[in-house]
Amino acid sequence: MNYLSTRGGVREISFQDAVMMGLADDGGLLLPSSIPSLNAGDLESFEKLAYPELAFQIFSRFTGQFPAADLKDLIDRSYANFSHPEVTPVSHQDGVYLLELFHGPTLAFKDVALQFLGNLFEHLLRKKGREMNIIGATSGDTGSAAIYGVQGKEKIRIFILHPYGKISPIQKLQMTTVTEPNVFNIAIRGNFDDGQRIVKEIFGDLDFKARYSLGAVNSINWARVMAQIVYYFYAWGRVRRETGCDSIYFSVPTGNFGDIFAGYMAKRMGLPVRRLIIGTNENNILSRFVNDGEYAIGSVVPTLSPSMDIQVASNFERYLYYLYQEDPNSVGRALEEFGRTGKIRFDEEERKTIRQDFLAQSVDRQMTLETIRDFYSSTGTILDPHTAVGVRAGKDLSGGEVPVVCLATAHPAKFGDAVREAIGKDPDRPASLEGIENRERRCEVLDASVSAIREFIARKAS
Ligand SMILES: *Cc1c(COP(=O)(O)O)cnc(C)c1O
């Protein structure tokens, strides 16, 4: 299996090189040169597999020459850290199926991919005899999942910038209580946008990038998408076993389009998904894209589901590539139009395709709180605010004819404020957060300037 860029400037690179490259060198995103296709027999055999076995079946269709024994070992170690024996169990509650993706070490779905990516990076670097310095900015969930993915790993250091005083107490504790010597938490005196700008500028300095062999862990890395494809197959198998239904809906609370794009890949591989349902919060560029047939930027507003407070979805480009029949020139033209006008328009034929792939709904603050409250009163289960967005969209749009699987992307304990506002009580704390306030912490507070961060990295990385 080879990989290519959505912009046409990179082709025929291996899985290993695609993982190490992260963002394609021409500025595009990497994709497999063809989508592996599965038949009914494959699907039926998948139904019987435990999560790590299923992951091996899916990954090995994307990894080309990667030795099977190494891949199996990486998968086993990545999912042994999950607190549930099924890794991503499915439960049937209040008329929907919840796909529980929050049993990893940092209690959000990002662990499913980042536990694997951390092990994969370590493996590839060891083979090449190279080191890597990972740099990223976070508004909360990605930072902790990435840190937990690489803590204590050989040949990798990680530098995560978060805005000082502007992330939730639990998110801050999850990051700063990791005191392994290869982990550097940096609180910058600024906001999330400052962090992202600094990281971008540092990556843009190609000399510095090469000298310190910088690496990225955000959701543009192909391995993250690949790892997320697995749970769509897993959930489908569990639901089919229970209901006998072949065709189902998935409802996905969406920000950067990474999680739902994995669902799109699963559908293209042959999983009988009727439609993928996009749930957005008030930052609803993606639901407007589906419902109005126009991808038009707005401004970011803070919401109850902060991990989806995003306007420009970085993985959207991957979908555009398929919408434009795998033509990189059309992708380039569309992105140029977006850069110039803040908008991409779609013709009638394209809109038809979009509506065959997706349904979408924007779920505001009031609806989110109402959904947490109603779900709790009928089941006793507390949804986190991101999950609530997906559950609401899933219930409203699936029509009840065929099962709908709602992706539960975080544990409610990570977002206690929203839960308290909805139901007037705190969610129970899972064991991994017990006593977290009393653990040793390590964090550097630095000015939000490129030079301060660059200096810090140069000092620690040598
Ligand atoms: C990151 C995140 C999302 C959004 O996922 P995307 O892949 O960016 O669409 C949803 N819920 C939670 C809890 C998250 O951390």
Short mmCIF file of C-alpha atoms and ligand atoms in Angstrom, two decimals:
data_model
loop_
_atom_site.label_atom_id
_atom_site.label_comp_id
_atom_site.label_asym_id
_atom_site.label_seq_id
_atom_site.Cartn_x
_atom_site.Cartn_y
_atom_site.Cartn_z
CA MET A 1 0.00 0.00 0.00
CA ASN A 2 1.36 3.41 -1.05
CA TYR A 3 0.41 6.88 0.10
CA LEU A 4 -0.16 10.10 -1.81
CA SER A 5 -0.98 13.72 -1.05
CA THR A 6 -4.39 15.33 -1.61
CA ARG A 7 -2.49 18.09 -3.46
CA GLY A 8 -0.67 15.79 -5.85
CA GLY A 9 2.92 16.74 -4.90
CA VAL A 10 3.77 13.57 -2.96
CA ARG A 11 3.19 10.06 -4.30
CA GLU A 12 4.19 6.48 -3.77
CA ILE A 13 5.54 6.78 -0.26
CA SER A 14 5.28 3.92 2.23
CA PHE A 15 3.03 3.74 5.27
CA GLN A 16 6.08 4.27 7.50
CA ASP A 17 7.09 7.41 5.61
CA ALA A 18 3.52 8.73 5.64
CA VAL A 19 3.42 8.39 9.44
CA MET A 20 6.75 10.15 9.87
CA MET A 21 5.86 12.91 7.39
CA GLY A 22 2.62 13.88 9.20
CA LEU A 23 1.62 16.81 7.02
CA ALA A 24 2.55 16.10 3.39
CA ASP A 25 5.58 18.06 2.19
CA ASP A 26 3.41 19.88 -0.38
CA GLY A 27 1.08 21.12 2.38
CA GLY A 28 -1.63 18.53 1.64
CA LEU A 29 -2.80 15.52 3.64
CA LEU A 30 -1.71 11.95 3.05
CA LEU A 31 -4.10 9.20 1.97
CA PRO A 32 -3.71 5.59 0.82
CA SER A 33 -3.47 5.41 -2.98
CA SER A 34 -6.47 3.06 -3.03
CA ILE A 35 -9.11 2.21 -0.45
CA PRO A 36 -8.97 -1.45 0.60
CA SER A 37 -12.30 -3.10 -0.01
CA LEU A 38 -13.91 -5.72 2.18
CA ASN A 39 -16.56 -8.24 1.26
CA ALA A 40 -19.46 -9.74 3.21
CA GLY A 41 -17.30 -12.68 4.25
CA ASP A 42 -14.66 -10.37 5.75
CA LEU A 43 -17.32 -8.47 7.66
CA GLU A 44 -18.82 -11.64 9.01
CA SER A 45 -15.45 -12.91 10.18
CA PHE A 46 -14.70 -9.55 11.85
CA GLU A 47 -17.79 -9.87 14.01
CA LYS A 48 -16.18 -12.59 16.09
CA LEU A 49 -12.92 -10.77 16.76
CA ALA A 50 -11.74 -9.09 19.94
CA TYR A 51 -10.72 -5.46 19.52
CA PRO A 52 -6.94 -5.99 19.09
CA GLU A 53 -7.54 -8.79 16.57
CA LEU A 54 -9.90 -6.59 14.60
CA ALA A 55 -7.38 -3.72 14.72
CA PHE A 56 -4.77 -6.05 13.23
CA GLN A 57 -7.14 -7.06 10.40
CA ILE A 58 -7.92 -3.43 9.54
CA PHE A 59 -4.39 -2.02 9.97
CA SER A 60 -2.73 -4.74 7.95
CA ARG A 61 -4.77 -3.65 4.92
CA PHE A 62 -3.13 -0.21 5.15
CA THR A 63 0.40 -0.91 6.35
CA GLY A 64 1.93 -2.63 3.29
CA GLN A 65 5.30 -4.20 4.13
CA PHE A 66 5.03 -3.71 7.89
CA PRO A 67 6.03 -7.00 9.62
CA ALA A 68 2.93 -8.71 11.05
CA ALA A 69 4.55 -9.71 14.34
CA ASP A 70 5.67 -6.12 15.03
CA LEU A 71 2.24 -4.77 14.18
CA LYS A 72 0.53 -7.26 16.49
CA ASP A 73 2.89 -6.38 19.31
CA LEU A 74 2.28 -2.62 18.87
CA ILE A 75 -1.49 -3.14 18.88
CA ASP A 76 -1.46 -5.37 21.96
CA ARG A 77 0.62 -2.93 23.96
CA SER A 78 -1.50 0.06 22.85
CA TYR A 79 -4.83 -1.36 23.96
CA ALA A 80 -3.67 -3.16 27.10
CA ASN A 81 -3.83 0.24 28.87
CA PHE A 82 -7.58 0.58 28.44
CA SER A 83 -9.67 0.11 31.55
CA HIS A 84 -12.42 -1.89 29.81
CA PRO A 85 -11.68 -5.43 28.57
CA GLU A 86 -13.55 -4.72 25.32
CA VAL A 87 -11.51 -1.51 24.75
CA THR A 88 -14.47 0.26 23.10
CA PRO A 89 -17.64 -1.38 24.45
CA VAL A 90 -21.11 -0.68 23.05
CA SER A 91 -24.14 -0.20 25.30
CA HIS A 92 -27.81 0.15 24.37
CA GLN A 93 -29.46 3.01 26.24
CA ASP A 94 -32.47 5.24 25.70
CA GLY A 95 -33.01 4.05 22.13
CA VAL A 96 -29.44 4.55 20.92
CA TYR A 97 -26.21 2.56 20.99
CA LEU A 98 -23.37 4.32 22.80
CA LEU A 99 -19.93 3.44 21.50
CA GLU A 100 -17.80 4.16 24.58
CA LEU A 101 -14.47 5.54 23.43
CA PHE A 102 -13.36 6.98 26.77
CA HIS A 103 -11.81 4.00 28.54
CA GLY A 104 -8.23 5.00 27.69
CA PRO A 105 -5.76 6.64 30.07
CA THR A 106 -6.93 10.25 29.51
CA LEU A 107 -10.65 9.48 29.23
CA ALA A 108 -11.25 10.77 25.69
CA PHE A 109 -11.44 9.04 22.31
CA LYS A 110 -8.11 10.52 21.25
CA ASP A 111 -6.38 7.83 23.34
CA VAL A 112 -7.52 5.14 20.88
CA ALA A 113 -5.27 6.62 18.20
CA LEU A 114 -2.56 8.29 20.28
CA GLN A 115 -1.71 5.24 22.39
CA PHE A 116 -1.00 3.43 19.12
CA LEU A 117 0.79 6.37 17.48
CA GLY A 118 3.15 6.74 20.47
CA ASN A 119 4.18 3.10 20.23
CA LEU A 120 4.43 3.29 16.44
CA PHE A 121 6.70 6.36 16.55
CA GLU A 122 8.96 4.68 19.09
CA HIS A 123 9.18 1.55 16.94
CA LEU A 124 9.95 3.44 13.72
CA LEU A 125 12.54 5.72 15.37
CA ARG A 126 14.32 2.78 16.94
CA LYS A 127 14.53 1.08 13.52
CA LYS A 128 15.92 4.21 11.90
CA GLY A 129 18.17 5.10 14.84
CA ARG A 130 16.62 8.55 14.90
CA GLU A 131 15.14 10.83 17.54
CA MET A 132 12.06 13.03 17.39
CA ASN A 133 10.89 16.12 19.20
CA ILE A 134 7.11 16.40 19.12
CA ILE A 135 5.64 19.88 19.39
CA GLY A 136 1.96 20.65 19.74
CA ALA A 137 -0.48 23.21 21.05
CA THR A 138 -3.59 22.07 22.85
CA SER A 139 -6.82 23.46 24.23
CA GLY A 140 -7.05 20.35 26.44
CA ASP A 141 -7.78 16.83 25.22
CA THR A 142 -5.18 16.32 22.49
CA GLY A 143 -2.30 17.42 24.71
CA SER A 144 -2.97 14.96 27.49
CA ALA A 145 -3.68 12.06 25.11
CA ALA A 146 -0.45 12.78 23.21
CA ILE A 147 1.57 13.05 26.43
CA TYR A 148 0.18 9.76 27.72
CA GLY A 149 0.94 8.23 24.32
CA VAL A 150 4.68 8.99 24.47
CA GLN A 151 5.58 9.36 28.16
CA GLY A 152 8.73 7.45 29.03
CA LYS A 153 9.35 6.48 25.39
CA GLU A 154 12.87 6.20 24.05
CA LYS A 155 14.06 8.68 21.42
CA ILE A 156 11.01 10.93 21.77
CA ARG A 157 10.58 14.19 23.63
CA ILE A 158 7.24 15.98 23.68
CA PHE A 159 6.62 19.71 24.15
CA ILE A 160 2.97 20.64 24.66
CA LEU A 161 1.86 24.26 24.87
CA HIS A 162 -1.34 25.10 26.67
CA PRO A 163 -2.75 28.54 27.48
CA TYR A 164 -1.92 29.43 31.08
CA GLY A 165 -5.04 29.52 33.25
CA LYS A 166 -7.38 28.81 30.33
CA ILE A 167 -7.92 25.04 30.38
CA SER A 168 -10.09 23.04 32.75
CA PRO A 169 -8.51 22.04 36.08
CA ILE A 170 -8.75 18.32 35.24
CA GLN A 171 -7.21 18.81 31.80
CA LYS A 172 -4.34 20.77 33.34
CA LEU A 173 -3.76 18.15 36.03
CA GLN A 174 -3.83 15.31 33.50
CA MET A 175 -0.99 16.94 31.59
CA THR A 176 1.18 18.41 34.32
CA THR A 177 1.21 15.38 36.61
CA VAL A 178 3.13 13.42 33.99
CA THR A 179 6.68 13.99 35.23
CA GLU A 180 8.63 11.64 32.96
CA PRO A 181 11.84 13.38 31.83
CA ASN A 182 10.84 13.28 28.14
CA VAL A 183 7.63 15.32 28.75
CA PHE A 184 7.65 19.12 28.79
CA ASN A 185 4.48 20.98 29.65
CA ILE A 186 4.63 24.63 28.73
CA ALA A 187 1.95 27.03 29.95
CA ILE A 188 2.16 30.11 27.76
CA ARG A 189 1.05 33.54 28.87
CA GLY A 190 -1.48 33.85 26.06
CA ASN A 191 -4.43 31.99 24.54
CA PHE A 192 -4.84 28.83 22.45
CA ASP A 193 -4.49 30.74 19.17
CA ASP A 194 -1.13 32.11 20.32
CA GLY A 195 0.01 28.55 21.00
CA GLN A 196 -1.10 27.34 17.61
CA ARG A 197 0.54 30.29 15.87
CA ILE A 198 3.85 29.69 17.69
CA VAL A 199 3.86 25.98 16.80
CA LYS A 200 3.09 26.77 13.16
CA GLU A 201 5.90 29.30 13.00
CA ILE A 202 8.38 26.90 14.53
CA PHE A 203 7.39 24.18 12.03
CA GLY A 204 7.73 26.76 9.25
CA ASP A 205 11.42 27.26 10.11
CA LEU A 206 12.68 24.34 8.05
CA ASP A 207 16.26 24.58 9.37
CA PHE A 208 15.05 24.32 12.95
CA LYS A 209 12.59 21.59 11.97
CA ALA A 210 15.36 19.49 10.42
CA ARG A 211 17.94 20.20 13.14
CA TYR A 212 15.61 19.07 15.92
CA SER A 213 13.65 16.55 13.79
CA LEU A 214 10.30 17.92 14.81
CA GLY A 215 7.25 15.65 14.71
CA ALA A 216 3.51 16.29 14.88
CA VAL A 217 0.74 14.39 16.63
CA ASN A 218 -2.34 16.29 15.55
CA SER A 219 -5.14 14.60 13.65
CA ILE A 220 -3.63 15.21 10.24
CA ASN A 221 -1.40 12.18 10.89
CA TRP A 222 -2.74 9.30 8.81
CA ALA A 223 -2.11 6.77 11.59
CA ARG A 224 -4.66 8.57 13.76
CA VAL A 225 -7.38 8.21 11.14
CA MET A 226 -6.45 4.58 10.53
CA ALA A 227 -6.64 3.71 14.22
CA GLN A 228 -10.11 5.24 14.45
CA ILE A 229 -11.53 3.20 11.57
CA VAL A 230 -11.41 0.09 13.76
CA TYR A 231 -14.14 1.04 16.22
CA TYR A 232 -16.69 1.67 13.46
CA PHE A 233 -16.29 -1.96 12.39
CA TYR A 234 -16.29 -3.09 16.01
CA ALA A 235 -19.54 -1.28 16.87
CA TRP A 236 -21.23 -2.44 13.68
CA GLY A 237 -20.46 -6.05 14.58
CA ARG A 238 -21.82 -5.71 18.12
CA VAL A 239 -25.03 -4.05 16.95
CA ARG A 240 -25.58 -6.53 14.17
CA ARG A 241 -25.16 -9.43 16.56
CA GLU A 242 -27.83 -7.93 18.79
CA THR A 243 -30.33 -6.69 16.20
CA GLY A 244 -29.63 -8.59 12.98
CA CYS A 245 -29.63 -5.17 11.24
CA ASP A 246 -27.07 -4.70 8.49
CA SER A 247 -27.32 -1.03 7.75
CA ILE A 248 -26.86 1.45 10.59
CA TYR A 249 -26.27 5.12 11.31
CA PHE A 250 -23.27 6.53 13.16
CA SER A 251 -23.62 9.87 14.89
CA VAL A 252 -20.34 11.67 15.59
CA PRO A 253 -19.70 14.88 17.55
CA THR A 254 -17.37 16.65 15.16
CA GLY A 255 -14.73 19.38 15.26
CA ASN A 256 -11.66 18.73 13.12
CA PHE A 257 -13.46 16.08 10.99
CA GLY A 258 -10.90 13.44 12.01
CA ASP A 259 -13.16 11.04 13.85
CA ILE A 260 -15.98 11.17 11.32
CA PHE A 261 -13.56 10.90 8.42
CA ALA A 262 -12.50 7.53 9.84
CA GLY A 263 -16.20 6.56 9.61
CA TYR A 264 -16.25 7.72 6.00
CA MET A 265 -13.26 5.49 5.25
CA ALA A 266 -15.04 2.55 6.93
CA LYS A 267 -18.06 3.18 4.70
CA ARG A 268 -15.88 3.34 1.60
CA MET A 269 -14.23 0.07 2.63
CA GLY A 270 -17.64 -1.60 2.51
CA LEU A 271 -19.14 -1.19 5.97
CA PRO A 272 -22.91 -0.81 5.43
CA VAL A 273 -23.35 2.64 6.96
CA ARG A 274 -26.63 4.26 5.93
CA ARG A 275 -25.44 7.78 6.69
CA LEU A 276 -22.81 9.39 8.91
CA ILE A 277 -24.46 11.96 11.14
CA ILE A 278 -22.41 15.06 11.95
CA GLY A 279 -23.21 16.73 15.27
CA THR A 280 -21.68 20.17 15.75
CA ASN A 281 -21.97 22.75 18.51
CA GLU A 282 -22.51 26.45 17.71
CA ASN A 283 -19.26 26.34 15.69
CA ASN A 284 -21.24 24.76 12.89
CA ILE A 285 -19.32 25.17 9.64
CA LEU A 286 -19.67 21.42 9.01
CA SER A 287 -23.42 21.17 9.56
CA ARG A 288 -23.91 24.22 7.34
CA PHE A 289 -21.73 22.50 4.74
CA VAL A 290 -24.08 19.49 4.63
CA ASN A 291 -27.36 21.37 4.93
CA ASP A 292 -26.62 24.46 2.80
CA GLY A 293 -24.10 22.96 0.37
CA GLU A 294 -21.52 25.63 1.16
CA TYR A 295 -18.36 25.47 3.31
CA ALA A 296 -18.16 29.00 4.72
CA ILE A 297 -15.97 30.12 7.59
CA GLY A 298 -17.45 31.83 10.67
CA SER A 299 -15.80 33.01 13.88
CA VAL A 300 -15.09 30.65 16.78
CA VAL A 301 -17.30 31.03 19.83
CA PRO A 302 -16.66 29.27 23.16
CA THR A 303 -19.17 26.50 23.94
CA LEU A 304 -19.88 23.73 26.46
CA SER A 305 -17.97 21.31 24.21
CA PRO A 306 -14.60 23.07 23.87
CA SER A 307 -12.84 20.27 21.98
CA MET A 308 -15.10 21.08 19.04
CA ASP A 309 -14.62 24.85 19.10
CA ILE A 310 -13.04 24.85 15.68
CA GLN A 311 -13.99 26.54 12.43
CA VAL A 312 -11.55 25.26 9.86
CA ALA A 313 -11.61 21.46 10.08
CA SER A 314 -8.15 20.21 9.22
CA ASN A 315 -9.24 16.78 7.94
CA PHE A 316 -11.94 18.17 5.65
CA GLU A 317 -9.40 18.28 2.83
CA ARG A 318 -9.31 14.48 2.85
CA TYR A 319 -13.04 14.34 2.14
CA LEU A 320 -12.72 16.97 -0.59
CA TYR A 321 -10.22 14.73 -2.35
CA TYR A 322 -12.82 11.96 -2.66
CA LEU A 323 -15.69 14.35 -3.40
CA TYR A 324 -13.63 15.64 -6.35
CA GLN A 325 -13.07 12.10 -7.67
CA GLU A 326 -9.48 11.96 -6.42
CA ASP A 327 -8.39 14.96 -8.47
CA PRO A 328 -5.69 16.95 -6.62
CA ASN A 329 -6.09 19.94 -8.94
CA SER A 330 -9.72 20.39 -7.91
CA VAL A 331 -8.68 20.16 -4.24
CA GLY A 332 -6.06 22.84 -4.80
CA ARG A 333 -8.55 25.10 -6.61
CA ALA A 334 -11.16 24.71 -3.85
CA LEU A 335 -8.65 25.51 -1.10
CA GLU A 336 -7.40 28.50 -3.05
CA GLU A 337 -11.03 29.73 -3.31
CA PHE A 338 -11.46 29.16 0.43
CA GLY A 339 -8.30 31.10 1.24
CA ARG A 340 -9.39 33.99 -0.97
CA THR A 341 -13.13 34.19 -0.18
CA GLY A 342 -13.61 32.16 3.03
CA LYS A 343 -16.01 29.89 1.14
CA ILE A 344 -16.20 26.79 -1.00
CA ARG A 345 -19.36 26.29 -3.08
CA PHE A 346 -20.59 22.96 -4.40
CA ASP A 347 -22.66 22.20 -7.50
CA GLU A 348 -25.88 20.17 -7.51
CA GLU A 349 -24.15 16.89 -8.31
CA GLU A 350 -21.66 17.37 -5.47
CA ARG A 351 -24.42 18.33 -3.04
CA LYS A 352 -26.23 15.13 -3.90
CA THR A 353 -23.11 13.11 -3.09
CA ILE A 354 -22.61 15.00 0.18
CA ARG A 355 -26.20 14.26 1.22
CA GLN A 356 -25.70 10.58 0.41
CA ASP A 357 -22.75 10.47 2.78
CA PHE A 358 -23.89 12.71 5.63
CA LEU A 359 -26.73 14.16 7.66
CA ALA A 360 -25.92 17.02 10.03
CA GLN A 361 -27.29 19.08 12.85
CA SER A 362 -26.02 21.94 14.95
CA VAL A 363 -26.78 21.46 18.65
CA ASP A 364 -26.66 24.59 20.80
CA ARG A 365 -25.98 25.08 24.49
CA GLN A 366 -29.63 24.72 25.54
CA MET A 367 -30.10 21.50 23.54
CA THR A 368 -26.84 20.09 24.93
CA LEU A 369 -27.88 20.70 28.54
CA GLU A 370 -31.37 19.31 27.84
CA THR A 371 -29.89 16.17 26.28
CA ILE A 372 -27.59 15.52 29.27
CA ARG A 373 -30.56 16.04 31.61
CA ASP A 374 -33.04 13.85 29.68
CA PHE A 375 -30.57 11.04 29.12
CA TYR A 376 -29.64 11.05 32.79
CA SER A 377 -33.23 11.00 33.98
CA SER A 378 -34.20 8.09 31.73
CA THR A 379 -31.04 5.96 32.11
CA GLY A 380 -28.95 7.21 35.04
CA THR A 381 -26.02 7.56 32.63
CA ILE A 382 -24.25 10.92 32.47
CA LEU A 383 -23.14 12.05 29.02
CA ASP A 384 -20.25 14.45 28.56
CA PRO A 385 -21.22 17.58 26.58
CA HIS A 386 -19.48 16.43 23.36
CA THR A 387 -21.23 13.08 23.45
CA ALA A 388 -24.52 14.86 24.15
CA VAL A 389 -24.15 16.82 20.91
CA GLY A 390 -23.82 13.56 18.96
CA VAL A 391 -26.64 11.84 20.82
CA ARG A 392 -28.99 14.74 20.15
CA ALA A 393 -28.14 14.88 16.45
CA GLY A 394 -28.39 11.09 16.22
CA LYS A 395 -31.83 10.96 17.83
CA ASP A 396 -33.21 13.86 15.81
CA LEU A 397 -31.93 12.71 12.42
CA SER A 398 -31.94 8.90 12.39
CA GLY A 399 -35.70 8.56 12.40
CA GLY A 400 -35.69 5.43 14.56
CA GLU A 401 -36.03 2.92 11.68
CA VAL A 402 -32.50 1.51 11.89
CA PRO A 403 -30.10 1.49 14.82
CA VAL A 404 -27.99 4.56 15.49
CA VAL A 405 -24.58 4.26 17.13
CA CYS A 406 -23.56 7.47 18.93
CA LEU A 407 -19.84 7.92 19.54
CA ALA A 408 -19.27 8.72 23.23
CA THR A 409 -16.04 10.70 22.90
CA ALA A 410 -15.21 11.67 26.50
CA HIS A 411 -15.87 10.66 30.06
CA PRO A 412 -18.19 13.18 31.78
CA ALA A 413 -15.67 13.68 34.63
CA LYS A 414 -13.51 15.67 32.20
CA PHE A 415 -16.24 18.26 31.79
CA GLY A 416 -17.70 18.55 35.27
CA ASP A 417 -18.87 22.18 34.87
CA ALA A 418 -21.23 21.38 31.99
CA VAL A 419 -22.54 18.30 33.78
CA ARG A 420 -23.16 20.27 36.97
CA GLU A 421 -25.02 22.92 35.02
CA ALA A 422 -27.21 20.27 33.38
CA ILE A 423 -28.09 18.00 36.29
CA GLY A 424 -26.89 19.81 39.40
CA LYS A 425 -24.41 17.15 40.46
CA ASP A 426 -20.86 16.08 39.76
CA PRO A 427 -20.11 13.00 37.67
CA ASP A 428 -18.31 10.17 39.47
CA ARG A 429 -14.55 10.21 39.11
CA PRO A 430 -12.96 7.20 37.43
CA ALA A 431 -10.04 5.54 39.20
CA SER A 432 -7.42 7.18 36.96
CA LEU A 433 -8.29 10.60 38.41
CA GLU A 434 -8.27 9.52 42.06
CA GLY A 435 -5.92 11.73 44.03
CA ILE A 436 -4.67 13.53 40.93
CA GLU A 437 -4.55 16.84 42.85
CA ASN A 438 -1.92 15.41 45.20
CA ARG A 439 0.49 14.16 42.57
CA GLU A 440 3.76 15.85 41.77
CA ARG A 441 3.49 18.35 38.91
CA ARG A 442 5.88 19.72 36.32
CA CYS A 443 5.14 22.70 34.12
CA GLU A 444 7.10 25.64 32.78
CA VAL A 445 5.40 29.03 32.40
CA LEU A 446 6.79 30.95 29.42
CA ASP A 447 5.96 34.05 27.40
CA ALA A 448 3.82 33.49 24.32
CA SER A 449 6.67 34.28 21.97
CA VAL A 450 8.29 32.17 19.29
CA SER A 451 11.78 32.98 20.54
CA ALA A 452 11.03 31.95 24.14
CA ILE A 453 9.59 28.60 23.05
CA ARG A 454 12.28 27.96 20.45
CA GLU A 455 15.01 28.65 22.99
CA PHE A 456 13.39 26.33 25.50
CA ILE A 457 13.14 23.48 22.99
CA ALA A 458 16.72 23.98 21.81
CA ARG A 459 17.94 23.84 25.40
CA LYS A 460 15.98 20.71 26.36
CA ALA A 461 16.44 18.85 23.10
CA SER A 462 20.21 18.81 23.11
C1 LIG B 1 -11.35 16.10 19.77
C2 LIG B 1 -12.70 15.80 20.31
C3 LIG B 1 -13.86 15.77 19.48
C4 LIG B 1 -13.81 16.14 18.01
O1 LIG B 1 -13.13 15.20 17.23
P1 LIG B 1 -12.65 15.56 15.75
O2 LIG B 1 -11.88 14.41 15.26
O3 LIG B 1 -11.81 16.82 15.91
O4 LIG B 1 -13.88 15.84 14.96
C5 LIG B 1 -15.06 15.41 20.05
N1 LIG B 1 -15.16 15.09 21.35
C6 LIG B 1 -14.09 15.12 22.18
C7 LIG B 1 -14.29 14.79 23.61
C8 LIG B 1 -12.83 15.47 21.70
O5 LIG B 1 -11.77 15.49 22.54
#
